[in-house]
Short mmCIF file of C-alpha atoms in Angstrom, two decimals:
data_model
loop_
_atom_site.label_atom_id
_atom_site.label_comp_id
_atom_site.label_asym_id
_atom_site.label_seq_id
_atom_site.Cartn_x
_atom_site.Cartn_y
_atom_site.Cartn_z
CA UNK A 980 54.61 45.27 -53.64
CA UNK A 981 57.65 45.28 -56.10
CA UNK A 982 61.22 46.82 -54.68
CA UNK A 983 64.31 49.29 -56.19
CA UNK A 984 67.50 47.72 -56.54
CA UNK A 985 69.88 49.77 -56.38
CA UNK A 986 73.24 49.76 -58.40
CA UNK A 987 75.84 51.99 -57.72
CA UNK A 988 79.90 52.20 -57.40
CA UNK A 989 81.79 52.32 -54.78
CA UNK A 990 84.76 54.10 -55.68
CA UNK A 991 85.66 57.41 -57.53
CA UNK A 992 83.68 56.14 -60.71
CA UNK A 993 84.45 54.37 -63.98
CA UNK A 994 83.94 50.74 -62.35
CA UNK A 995 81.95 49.69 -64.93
CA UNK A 996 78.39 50.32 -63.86
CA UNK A 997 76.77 50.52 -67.36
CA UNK A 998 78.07 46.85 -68.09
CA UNK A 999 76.31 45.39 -65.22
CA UNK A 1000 72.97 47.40 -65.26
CA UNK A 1001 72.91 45.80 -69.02
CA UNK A 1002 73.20 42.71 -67.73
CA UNK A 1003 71.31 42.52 -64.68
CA UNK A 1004 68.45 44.53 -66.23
CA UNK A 1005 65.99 41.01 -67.52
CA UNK A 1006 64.85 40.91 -63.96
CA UNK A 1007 63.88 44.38 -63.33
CA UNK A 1008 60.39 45.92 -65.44
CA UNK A 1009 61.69 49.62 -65.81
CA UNK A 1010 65.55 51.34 -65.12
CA UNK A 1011 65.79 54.77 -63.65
CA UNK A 1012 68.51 56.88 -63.31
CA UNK A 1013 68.67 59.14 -60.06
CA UNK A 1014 71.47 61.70 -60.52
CA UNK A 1015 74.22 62.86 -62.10
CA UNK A 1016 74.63 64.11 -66.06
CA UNK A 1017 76.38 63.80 -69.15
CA UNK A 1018 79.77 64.36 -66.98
CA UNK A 1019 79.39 60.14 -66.86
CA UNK A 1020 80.06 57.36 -69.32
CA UNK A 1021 78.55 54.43 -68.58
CA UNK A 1022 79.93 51.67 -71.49
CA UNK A 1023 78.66 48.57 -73.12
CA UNK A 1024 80.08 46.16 -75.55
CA UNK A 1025 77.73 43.17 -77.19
CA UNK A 1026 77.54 41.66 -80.15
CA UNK A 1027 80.76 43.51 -81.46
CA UNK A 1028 79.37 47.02 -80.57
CA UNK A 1029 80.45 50.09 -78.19
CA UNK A 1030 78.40 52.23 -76.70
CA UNK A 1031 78.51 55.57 -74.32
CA UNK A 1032 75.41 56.19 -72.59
CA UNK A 1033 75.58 59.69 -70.73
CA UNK A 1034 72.20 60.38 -70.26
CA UNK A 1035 70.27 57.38 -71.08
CA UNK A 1036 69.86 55.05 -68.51
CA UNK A 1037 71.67 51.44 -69.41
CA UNK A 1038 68.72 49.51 -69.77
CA UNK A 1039 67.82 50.78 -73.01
CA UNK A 1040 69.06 47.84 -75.32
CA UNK A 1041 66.45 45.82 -73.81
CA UNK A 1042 63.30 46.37 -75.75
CA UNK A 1043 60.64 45.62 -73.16
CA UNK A 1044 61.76 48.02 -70.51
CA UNK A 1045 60.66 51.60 -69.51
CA UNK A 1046 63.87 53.88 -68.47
CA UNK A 1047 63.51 56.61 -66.64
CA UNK A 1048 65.85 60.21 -66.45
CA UNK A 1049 64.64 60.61 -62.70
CA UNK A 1050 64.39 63.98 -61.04
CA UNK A 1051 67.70 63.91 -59.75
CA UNK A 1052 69.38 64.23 -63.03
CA UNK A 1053 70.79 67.14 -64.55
CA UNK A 1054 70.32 66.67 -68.18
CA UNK A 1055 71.73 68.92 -71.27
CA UNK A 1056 69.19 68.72 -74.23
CA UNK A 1057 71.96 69.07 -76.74
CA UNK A 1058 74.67 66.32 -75.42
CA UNK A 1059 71.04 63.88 -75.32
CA UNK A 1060 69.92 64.98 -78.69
CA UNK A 1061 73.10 63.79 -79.79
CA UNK A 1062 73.07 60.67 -77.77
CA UNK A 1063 69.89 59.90 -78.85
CA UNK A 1064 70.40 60.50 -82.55
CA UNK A 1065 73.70 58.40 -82.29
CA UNK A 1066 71.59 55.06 -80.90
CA UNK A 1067 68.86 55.62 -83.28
CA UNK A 1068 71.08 55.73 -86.30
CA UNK A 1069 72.95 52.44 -84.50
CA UNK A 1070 69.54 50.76 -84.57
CA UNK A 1071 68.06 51.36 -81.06
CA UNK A 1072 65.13 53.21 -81.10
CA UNK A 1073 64.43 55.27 -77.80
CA UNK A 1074 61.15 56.74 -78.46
CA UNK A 1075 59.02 54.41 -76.49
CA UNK A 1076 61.48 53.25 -73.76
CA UNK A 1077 62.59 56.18 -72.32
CA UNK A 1078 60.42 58.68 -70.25
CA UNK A 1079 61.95 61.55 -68.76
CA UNK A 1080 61.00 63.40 -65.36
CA UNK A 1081 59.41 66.90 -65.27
CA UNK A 1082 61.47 67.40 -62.28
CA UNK A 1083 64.90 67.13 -63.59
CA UNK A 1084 66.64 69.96 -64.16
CA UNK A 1085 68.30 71.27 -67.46
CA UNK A 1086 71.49 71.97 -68.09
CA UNK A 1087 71.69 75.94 -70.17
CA UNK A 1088 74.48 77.15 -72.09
CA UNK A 1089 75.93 79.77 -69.83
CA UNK A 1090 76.30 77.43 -66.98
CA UNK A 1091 79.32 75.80 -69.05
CA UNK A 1092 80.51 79.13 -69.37
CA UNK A 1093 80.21 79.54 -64.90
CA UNK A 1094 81.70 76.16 -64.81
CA UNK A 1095 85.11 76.78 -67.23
CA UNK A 1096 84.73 80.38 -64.88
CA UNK A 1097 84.68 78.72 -61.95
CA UNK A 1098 87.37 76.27 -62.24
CA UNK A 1099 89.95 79.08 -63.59
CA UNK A 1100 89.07 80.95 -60.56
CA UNK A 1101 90.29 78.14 -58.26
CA UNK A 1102 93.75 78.24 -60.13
CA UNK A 1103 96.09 75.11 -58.57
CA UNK A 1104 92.98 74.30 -56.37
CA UNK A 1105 90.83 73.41 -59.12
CA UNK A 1106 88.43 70.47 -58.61
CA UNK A 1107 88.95 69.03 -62.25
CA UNK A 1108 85.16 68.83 -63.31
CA UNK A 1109 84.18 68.12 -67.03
CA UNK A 1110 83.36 70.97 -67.44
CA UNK A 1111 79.78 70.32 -68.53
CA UNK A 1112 78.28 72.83 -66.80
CA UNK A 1113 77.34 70.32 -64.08
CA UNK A 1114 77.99 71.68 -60.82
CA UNK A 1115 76.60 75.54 -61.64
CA UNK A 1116 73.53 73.43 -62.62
CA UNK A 1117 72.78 71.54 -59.40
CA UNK A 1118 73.87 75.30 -57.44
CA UNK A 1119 70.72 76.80 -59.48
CA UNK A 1120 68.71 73.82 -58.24
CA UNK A 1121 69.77 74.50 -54.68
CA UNK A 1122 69.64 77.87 -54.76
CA UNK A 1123 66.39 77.88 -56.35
CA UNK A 1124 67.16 79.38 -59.45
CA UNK A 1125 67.12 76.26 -61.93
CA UNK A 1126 65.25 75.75 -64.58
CA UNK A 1127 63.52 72.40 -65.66
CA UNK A 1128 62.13 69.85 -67.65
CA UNK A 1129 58.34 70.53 -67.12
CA UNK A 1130 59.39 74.49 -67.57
CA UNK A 1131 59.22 73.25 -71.77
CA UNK A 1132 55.57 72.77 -71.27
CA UNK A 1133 55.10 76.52 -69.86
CA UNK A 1134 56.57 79.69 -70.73
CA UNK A 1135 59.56 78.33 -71.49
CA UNK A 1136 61.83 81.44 -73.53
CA UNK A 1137 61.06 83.49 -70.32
CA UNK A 1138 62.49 81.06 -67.64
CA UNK A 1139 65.51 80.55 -70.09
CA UNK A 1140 65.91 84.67 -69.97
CA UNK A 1141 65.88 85.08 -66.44
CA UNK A 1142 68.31 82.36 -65.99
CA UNK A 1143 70.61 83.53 -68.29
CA UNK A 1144 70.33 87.35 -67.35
CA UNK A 1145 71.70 86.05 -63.71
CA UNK A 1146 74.24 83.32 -65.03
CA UNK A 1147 75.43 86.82 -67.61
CA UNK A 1148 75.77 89.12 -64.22
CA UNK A 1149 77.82 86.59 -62.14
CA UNK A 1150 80.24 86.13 -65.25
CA UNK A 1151 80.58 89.73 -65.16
CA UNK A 1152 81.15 90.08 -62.01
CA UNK A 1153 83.96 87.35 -62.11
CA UNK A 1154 85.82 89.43 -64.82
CA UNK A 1155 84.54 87.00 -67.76
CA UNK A 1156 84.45 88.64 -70.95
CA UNK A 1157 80.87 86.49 -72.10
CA UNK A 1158 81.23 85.34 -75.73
CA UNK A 1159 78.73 85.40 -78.59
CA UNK A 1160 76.23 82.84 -77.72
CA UNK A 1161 74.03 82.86 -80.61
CA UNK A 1162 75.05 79.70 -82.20
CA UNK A 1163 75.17 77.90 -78.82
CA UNK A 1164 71.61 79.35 -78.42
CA UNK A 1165 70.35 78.21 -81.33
CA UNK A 1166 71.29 74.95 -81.08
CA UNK A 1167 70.11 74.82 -77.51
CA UNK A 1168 66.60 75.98 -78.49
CA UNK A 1169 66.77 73.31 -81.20
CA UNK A 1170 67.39 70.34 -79.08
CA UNK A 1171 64.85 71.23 -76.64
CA UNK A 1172 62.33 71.19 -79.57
CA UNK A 1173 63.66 67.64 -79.99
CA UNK A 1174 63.24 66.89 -76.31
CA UNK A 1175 59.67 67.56 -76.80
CA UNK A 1176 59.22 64.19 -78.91
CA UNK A 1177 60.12 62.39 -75.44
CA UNK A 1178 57.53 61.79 -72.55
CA UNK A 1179 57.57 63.97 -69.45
CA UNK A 1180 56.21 62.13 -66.47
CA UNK A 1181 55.96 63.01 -62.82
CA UNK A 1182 58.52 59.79 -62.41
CA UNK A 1183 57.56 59.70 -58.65
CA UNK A 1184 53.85 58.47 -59.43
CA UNK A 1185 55.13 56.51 -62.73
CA UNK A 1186 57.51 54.77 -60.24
CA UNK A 1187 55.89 54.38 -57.46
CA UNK A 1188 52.86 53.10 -59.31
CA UNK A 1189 54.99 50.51 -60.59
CA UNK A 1190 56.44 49.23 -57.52
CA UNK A 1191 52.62 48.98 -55.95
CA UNK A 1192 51.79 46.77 -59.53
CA UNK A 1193 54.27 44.00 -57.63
CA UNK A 1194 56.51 44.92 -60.48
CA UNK A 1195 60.73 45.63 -59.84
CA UNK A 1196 63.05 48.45 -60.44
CA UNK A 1197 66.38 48.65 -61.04
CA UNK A 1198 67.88 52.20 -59.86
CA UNK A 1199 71.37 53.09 -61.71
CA UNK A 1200 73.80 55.50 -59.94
CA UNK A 1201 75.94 57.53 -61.24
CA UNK A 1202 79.84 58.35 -60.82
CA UNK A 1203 80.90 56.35 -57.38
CA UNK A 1204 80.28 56.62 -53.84
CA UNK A 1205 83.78 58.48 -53.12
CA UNK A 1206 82.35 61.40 -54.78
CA UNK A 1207 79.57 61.77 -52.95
CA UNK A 1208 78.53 65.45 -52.13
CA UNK A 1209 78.34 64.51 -48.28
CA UNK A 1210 80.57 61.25 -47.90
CA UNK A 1211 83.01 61.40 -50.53
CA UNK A 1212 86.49 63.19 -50.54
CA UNK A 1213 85.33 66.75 -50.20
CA UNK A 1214 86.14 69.28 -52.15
CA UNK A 1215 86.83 66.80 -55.34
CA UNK A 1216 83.73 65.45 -55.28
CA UNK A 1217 80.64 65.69 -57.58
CA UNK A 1218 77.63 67.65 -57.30
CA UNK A 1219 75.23 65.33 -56.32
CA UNK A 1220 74.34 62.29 -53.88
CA UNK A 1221 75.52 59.78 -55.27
CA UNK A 1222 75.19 57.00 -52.60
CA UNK A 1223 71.88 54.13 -52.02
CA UNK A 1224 70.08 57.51 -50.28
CA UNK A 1225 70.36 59.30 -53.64
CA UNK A 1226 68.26 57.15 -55.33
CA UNK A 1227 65.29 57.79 -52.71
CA UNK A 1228 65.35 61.76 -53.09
CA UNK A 1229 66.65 61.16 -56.82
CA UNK A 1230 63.48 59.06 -57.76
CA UNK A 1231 61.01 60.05 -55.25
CA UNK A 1232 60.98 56.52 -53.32
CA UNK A 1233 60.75 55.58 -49.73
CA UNK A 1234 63.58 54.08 -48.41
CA UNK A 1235 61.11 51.20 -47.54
CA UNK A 1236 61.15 50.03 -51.10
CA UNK A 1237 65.14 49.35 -51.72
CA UNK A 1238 65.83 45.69 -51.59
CA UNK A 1239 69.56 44.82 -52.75
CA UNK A 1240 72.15 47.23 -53.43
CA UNK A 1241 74.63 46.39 -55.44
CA UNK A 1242 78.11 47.53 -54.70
CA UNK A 1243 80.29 47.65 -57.99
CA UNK A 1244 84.01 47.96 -57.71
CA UNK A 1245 87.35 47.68 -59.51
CA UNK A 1246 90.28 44.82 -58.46
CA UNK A 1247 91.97 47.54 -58.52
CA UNK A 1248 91.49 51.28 -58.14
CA UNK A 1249 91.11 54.53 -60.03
CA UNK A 1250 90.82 58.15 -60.39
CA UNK A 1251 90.16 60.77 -62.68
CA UNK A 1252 90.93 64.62 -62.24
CA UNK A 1253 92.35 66.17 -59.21
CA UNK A 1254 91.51 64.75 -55.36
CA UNK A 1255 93.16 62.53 -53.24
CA UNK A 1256 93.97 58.96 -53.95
CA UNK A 1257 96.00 57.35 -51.35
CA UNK A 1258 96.78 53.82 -53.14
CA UNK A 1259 97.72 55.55 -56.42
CA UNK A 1260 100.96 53.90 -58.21
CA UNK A 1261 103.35 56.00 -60.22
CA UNK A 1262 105.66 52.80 -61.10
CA UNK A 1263 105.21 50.48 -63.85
CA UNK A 1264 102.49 48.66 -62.10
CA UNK A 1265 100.51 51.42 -61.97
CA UNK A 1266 101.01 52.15 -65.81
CA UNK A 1267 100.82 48.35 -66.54
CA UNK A 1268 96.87 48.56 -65.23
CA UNK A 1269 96.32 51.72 -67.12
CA UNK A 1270 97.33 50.25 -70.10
CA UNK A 1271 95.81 46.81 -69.61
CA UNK A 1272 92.37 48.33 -68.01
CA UNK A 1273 92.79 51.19 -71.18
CA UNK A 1274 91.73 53.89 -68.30
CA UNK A 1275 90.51 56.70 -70.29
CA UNK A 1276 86.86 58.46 -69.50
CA UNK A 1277 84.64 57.29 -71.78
CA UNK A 1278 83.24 60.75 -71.64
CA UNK A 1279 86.42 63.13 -71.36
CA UNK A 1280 89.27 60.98 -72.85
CA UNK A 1281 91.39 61.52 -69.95
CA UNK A 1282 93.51 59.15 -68.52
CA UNK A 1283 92.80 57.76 -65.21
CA UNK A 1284 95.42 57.37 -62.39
CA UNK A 1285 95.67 53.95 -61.03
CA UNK A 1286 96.43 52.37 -57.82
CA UNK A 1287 95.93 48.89 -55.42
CA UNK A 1288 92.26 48.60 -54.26
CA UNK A 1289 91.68 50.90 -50.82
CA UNK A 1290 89.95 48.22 -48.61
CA UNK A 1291 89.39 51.28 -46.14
CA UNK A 1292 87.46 53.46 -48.55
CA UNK A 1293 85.39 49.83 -49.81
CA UNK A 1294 84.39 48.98 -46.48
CA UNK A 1295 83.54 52.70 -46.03
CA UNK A 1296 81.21 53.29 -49.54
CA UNK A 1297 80.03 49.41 -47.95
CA UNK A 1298 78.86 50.78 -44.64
CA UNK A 1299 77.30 53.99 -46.13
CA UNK A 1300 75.55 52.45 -48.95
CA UNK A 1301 74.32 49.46 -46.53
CA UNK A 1302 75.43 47.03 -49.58
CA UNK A 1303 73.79 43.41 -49.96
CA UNK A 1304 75.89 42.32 -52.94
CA UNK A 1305 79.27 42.98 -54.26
CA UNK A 1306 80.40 42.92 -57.87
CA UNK A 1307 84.38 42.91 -58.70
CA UNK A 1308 84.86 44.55 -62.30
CA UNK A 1309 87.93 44.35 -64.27
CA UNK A 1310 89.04 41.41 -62.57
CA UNK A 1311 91.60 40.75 -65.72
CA UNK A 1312 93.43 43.67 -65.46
CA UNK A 1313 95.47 41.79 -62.92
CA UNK A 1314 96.01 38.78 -65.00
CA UNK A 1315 100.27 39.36 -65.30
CA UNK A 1316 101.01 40.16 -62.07
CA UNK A 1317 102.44 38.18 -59.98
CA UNK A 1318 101.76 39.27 -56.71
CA UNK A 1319 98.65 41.58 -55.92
CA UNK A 1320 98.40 43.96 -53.45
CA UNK A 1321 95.07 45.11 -51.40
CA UNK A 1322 95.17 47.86 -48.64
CA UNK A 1323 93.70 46.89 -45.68
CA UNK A 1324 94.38 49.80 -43.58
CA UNK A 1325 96.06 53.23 -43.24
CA UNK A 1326 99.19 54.49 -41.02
CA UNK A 1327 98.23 58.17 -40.50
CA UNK A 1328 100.75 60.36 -37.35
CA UNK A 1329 101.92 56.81 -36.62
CA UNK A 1330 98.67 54.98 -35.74
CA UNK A 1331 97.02 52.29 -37.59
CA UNK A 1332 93.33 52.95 -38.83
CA UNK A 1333 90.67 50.75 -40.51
CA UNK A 1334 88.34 53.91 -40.42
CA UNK A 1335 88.10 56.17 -43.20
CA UNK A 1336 89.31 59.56 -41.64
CA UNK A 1337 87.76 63.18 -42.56
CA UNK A 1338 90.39 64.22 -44.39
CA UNK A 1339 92.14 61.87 -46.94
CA UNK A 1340 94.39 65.30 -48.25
CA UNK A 1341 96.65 64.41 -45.10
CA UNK A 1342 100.31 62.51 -44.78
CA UNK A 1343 98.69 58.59 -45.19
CA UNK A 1344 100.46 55.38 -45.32
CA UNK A 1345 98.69 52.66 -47.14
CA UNK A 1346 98.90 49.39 -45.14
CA UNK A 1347 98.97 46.73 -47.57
CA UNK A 1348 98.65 42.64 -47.35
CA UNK A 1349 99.83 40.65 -50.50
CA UNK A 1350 98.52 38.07 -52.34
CA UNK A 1351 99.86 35.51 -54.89
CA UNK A 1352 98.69 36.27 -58.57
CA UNK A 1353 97.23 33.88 -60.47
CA UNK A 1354 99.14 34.47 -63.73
CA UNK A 1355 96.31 33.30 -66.27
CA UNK A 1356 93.93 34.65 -69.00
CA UNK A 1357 91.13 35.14 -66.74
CA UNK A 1358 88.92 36.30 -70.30
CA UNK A 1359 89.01 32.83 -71.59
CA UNK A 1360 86.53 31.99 -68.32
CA UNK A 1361 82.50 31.64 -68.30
CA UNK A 1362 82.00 29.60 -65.64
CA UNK A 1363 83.46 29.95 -61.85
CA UNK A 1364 84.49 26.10 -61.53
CA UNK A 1365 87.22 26.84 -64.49
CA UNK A 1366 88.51 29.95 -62.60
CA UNK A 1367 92.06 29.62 -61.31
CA UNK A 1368 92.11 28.61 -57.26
CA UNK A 1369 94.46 31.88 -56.99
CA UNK A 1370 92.09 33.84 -58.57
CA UNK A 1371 89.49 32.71 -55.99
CA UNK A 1372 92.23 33.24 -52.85
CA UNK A 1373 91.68 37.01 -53.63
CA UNK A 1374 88.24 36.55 -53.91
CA UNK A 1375 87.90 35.25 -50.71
CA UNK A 1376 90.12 37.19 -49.18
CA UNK A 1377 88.19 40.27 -50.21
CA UNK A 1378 85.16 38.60 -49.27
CA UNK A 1379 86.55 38.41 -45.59
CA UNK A 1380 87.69 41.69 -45.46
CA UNK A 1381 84.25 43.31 -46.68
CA UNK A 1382 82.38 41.39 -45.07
CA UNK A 1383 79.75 40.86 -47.85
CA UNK A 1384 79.73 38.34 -50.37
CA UNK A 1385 80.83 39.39 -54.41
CA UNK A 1386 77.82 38.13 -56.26
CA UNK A 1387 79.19 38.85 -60.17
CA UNK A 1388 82.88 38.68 -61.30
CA UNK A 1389 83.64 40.36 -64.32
CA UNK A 1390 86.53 38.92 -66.74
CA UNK A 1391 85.88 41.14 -69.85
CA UNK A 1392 84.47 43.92 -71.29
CA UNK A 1393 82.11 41.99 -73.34
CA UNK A 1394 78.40 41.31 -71.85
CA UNK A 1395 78.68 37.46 -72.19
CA UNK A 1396 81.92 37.96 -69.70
CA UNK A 1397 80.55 37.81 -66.73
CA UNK A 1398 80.22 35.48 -64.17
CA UNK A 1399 77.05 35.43 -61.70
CA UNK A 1400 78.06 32.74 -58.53
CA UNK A 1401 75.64 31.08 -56.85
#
């Protein structure tokens, strides 16, 4: 019987998921993504290339594999068209790698229009979604109202009408004057005819098959862990589940088949949109890792806010996501300072906490231990004996704080810049 892996972040997002799943993916047969939409960027660089995958799961650039849109993904047939047509024209065929579940559902026109609706409804509360039309698309799914892949291979036109009759009715009702949507329509319409080309599976049986062949999966999460729908820091979170458990109801596996999960996070910390963020830095430190990390969404262009890594949210996202393996991203962000700060622990009313509390929108005082830097261009690295001994302080000290071992250092965008230990 083969297993799921499962990699995933542990923070608000952007810790470089895409990267690893690229290179981890030569020991798994097939790569499945089990939530989340085009609202994520996961990047690669090798061989002297870029790329954004939104949609596409990250194994894709290896020939051999299968990859998977699982049923837990929202997906928007124009935004893949042109991700598609953007690797094909780069020389990466997708045709016969990718398979995509009936079960996922599709992202329409008009629930961009109930997101941008939404979000100017909230005012100064606003959550600061993409607005991709992801979060109106997993409320139809709840609310039983969505519309989906293996709809294309029925009477399509007439599930599209009834979902946009009752997406047209709540923008009415919110005061939204509706614009004309006849080019957004037609474009729609045309990249679901282009969808067709792809394969639609029932993933569950595809996957599950798979694992009972002896062969392995590798299970790719989207956005991080403190975003979760249930565990993350509610209301500026995402849609979806996007902890270890997400990948079960996301895939259709039991929970009997994950073997590792692999915790990703950043030396350092970062956010994007509105929420909470109690480590963030507004001094030159915190622009000094924003310009050396270049924290901008690969997806929006925004800029990220950056702070000192939150050992109380990492040993949260740790717990929840029962993590076997750690792997610290961006590690060379941190190469020019000369001390390095990690919080262990928050001061909230005057008492000391290593919990995560309910509510990080309260007064919180980051507790934080320092560390020496090490000072040194971690990016001319490839093995872990060259590494600098301060450099490997932190990692230990991290290690003892987490209580799980970090598995894969980063030191560079570049595939070849990573280090596996052990």
């Amino acid at each position: 019987m083969g297993r799921v892996d499962v990699l995933l972040g542990l923070q608000w997002g952007d810790e470089g998921k895409g990267k690893i799943v690229d290179v981890l993916t030569p020991r798994y047969d097939m790569v499945a993504r089990f939530q989340g939409g085009p609202n994520a960027g996961h990047t690669l660089e090798f061989a002297g290339e870029k790329y954004v995958l939104r949609s596409v799961p990250s194994g894709i650039f290896q020939g051999d594999k299968i990859n998977i849109i699982g049923n837990g993904v929202v997906l928007d047939p124009v935004l893949f068209r042109e991700e598609v047509e953007s690797l094909f024209n780069s020389g990466h065929p997708l045709k016969d790698r990718l398979v995509i579940s009936r079960k996922a559902h599709l992202i329409l026109p008009t629930h961009r229009l109930l997101d941008a609706a939404g979000e100017k409804a909230l005012g100064a509360q606003k959550v600061g979604t993409t607005g991709k039309g992801i979060g109106p698309t997993y409320t139809d799914k709840v609310s039983r109202h969505g519309v989906r892949v293996g709809d294309i291979e029925g009477d399509f036109e007439a599930n599209y009408k009834r979902a946009k009759e009752r997406h047209l009715g709540m923008l009415r009702g919110m005061g939204v004057e509706v614009p004309d949507l006849t080019q957004a329509e037609a474009d729609f319409f045309a990249a679901v005819e282009y969808l067709r080309q792809f394969r639609f599976v029932d993933s569950e049986f595809v996957i599950n098959n798979t694992l009972k062949s002896g062969k392995n999966i590798l299970a790719e999460g989207a956005q991080g862990s403190m975003l979760d729908i249930d565990f993350g820091s509610y209301p500026f979170v995402t849609s979806s589940n996007t902890i270890c458990a997400g990948s079960c109801v996301g895939l259709g596996v039991s929970p009997r088949a994950i073997g590792d999960v692999y915790g990703i996070f950043k030396a350092y910390c970062t956010r994007v949109g509105a929420g909470p963020f109690p480590t963030e830095l507004f001094d030159e430190d915190g622009r000094q890792m924003a310009e050396r990390g270049y924290e901008f969404g690969a997806v929006t262009g925004r800029p990220r806010r950056c702070g000192w890594i939150d050992l109380v949210a990492l040993r949260y996202t740790i717990m929840l996501n029962g993590v076997t393996k750690l792997i610290m991203m961006k590690s060379d962000v941190l190469d020019t300072f000369a001390t390095i700060k990690a919080c262990r622990a928050y001061r909230i009313n005057g008492v000391e906490t290593r919990d995560f509390p309910y509510s990080i929108e309260q007064e919180i005082e980051p507790i934080y231990d320092e560390i020496p830097g090490w000072q040194c261009d971690l990016t001319a690295f490839d093995r872990e004996e060259q590494l600098p001994k301060a450099f490997l302080d932190y990692v230990a000290y991290l290690e003892r704080e987490l209580e799980v071992p970090i598995a894969i250092l980063s030191v560079g965008p570049d595939r070849k810049q990573t280090i596996v230990r052990g």
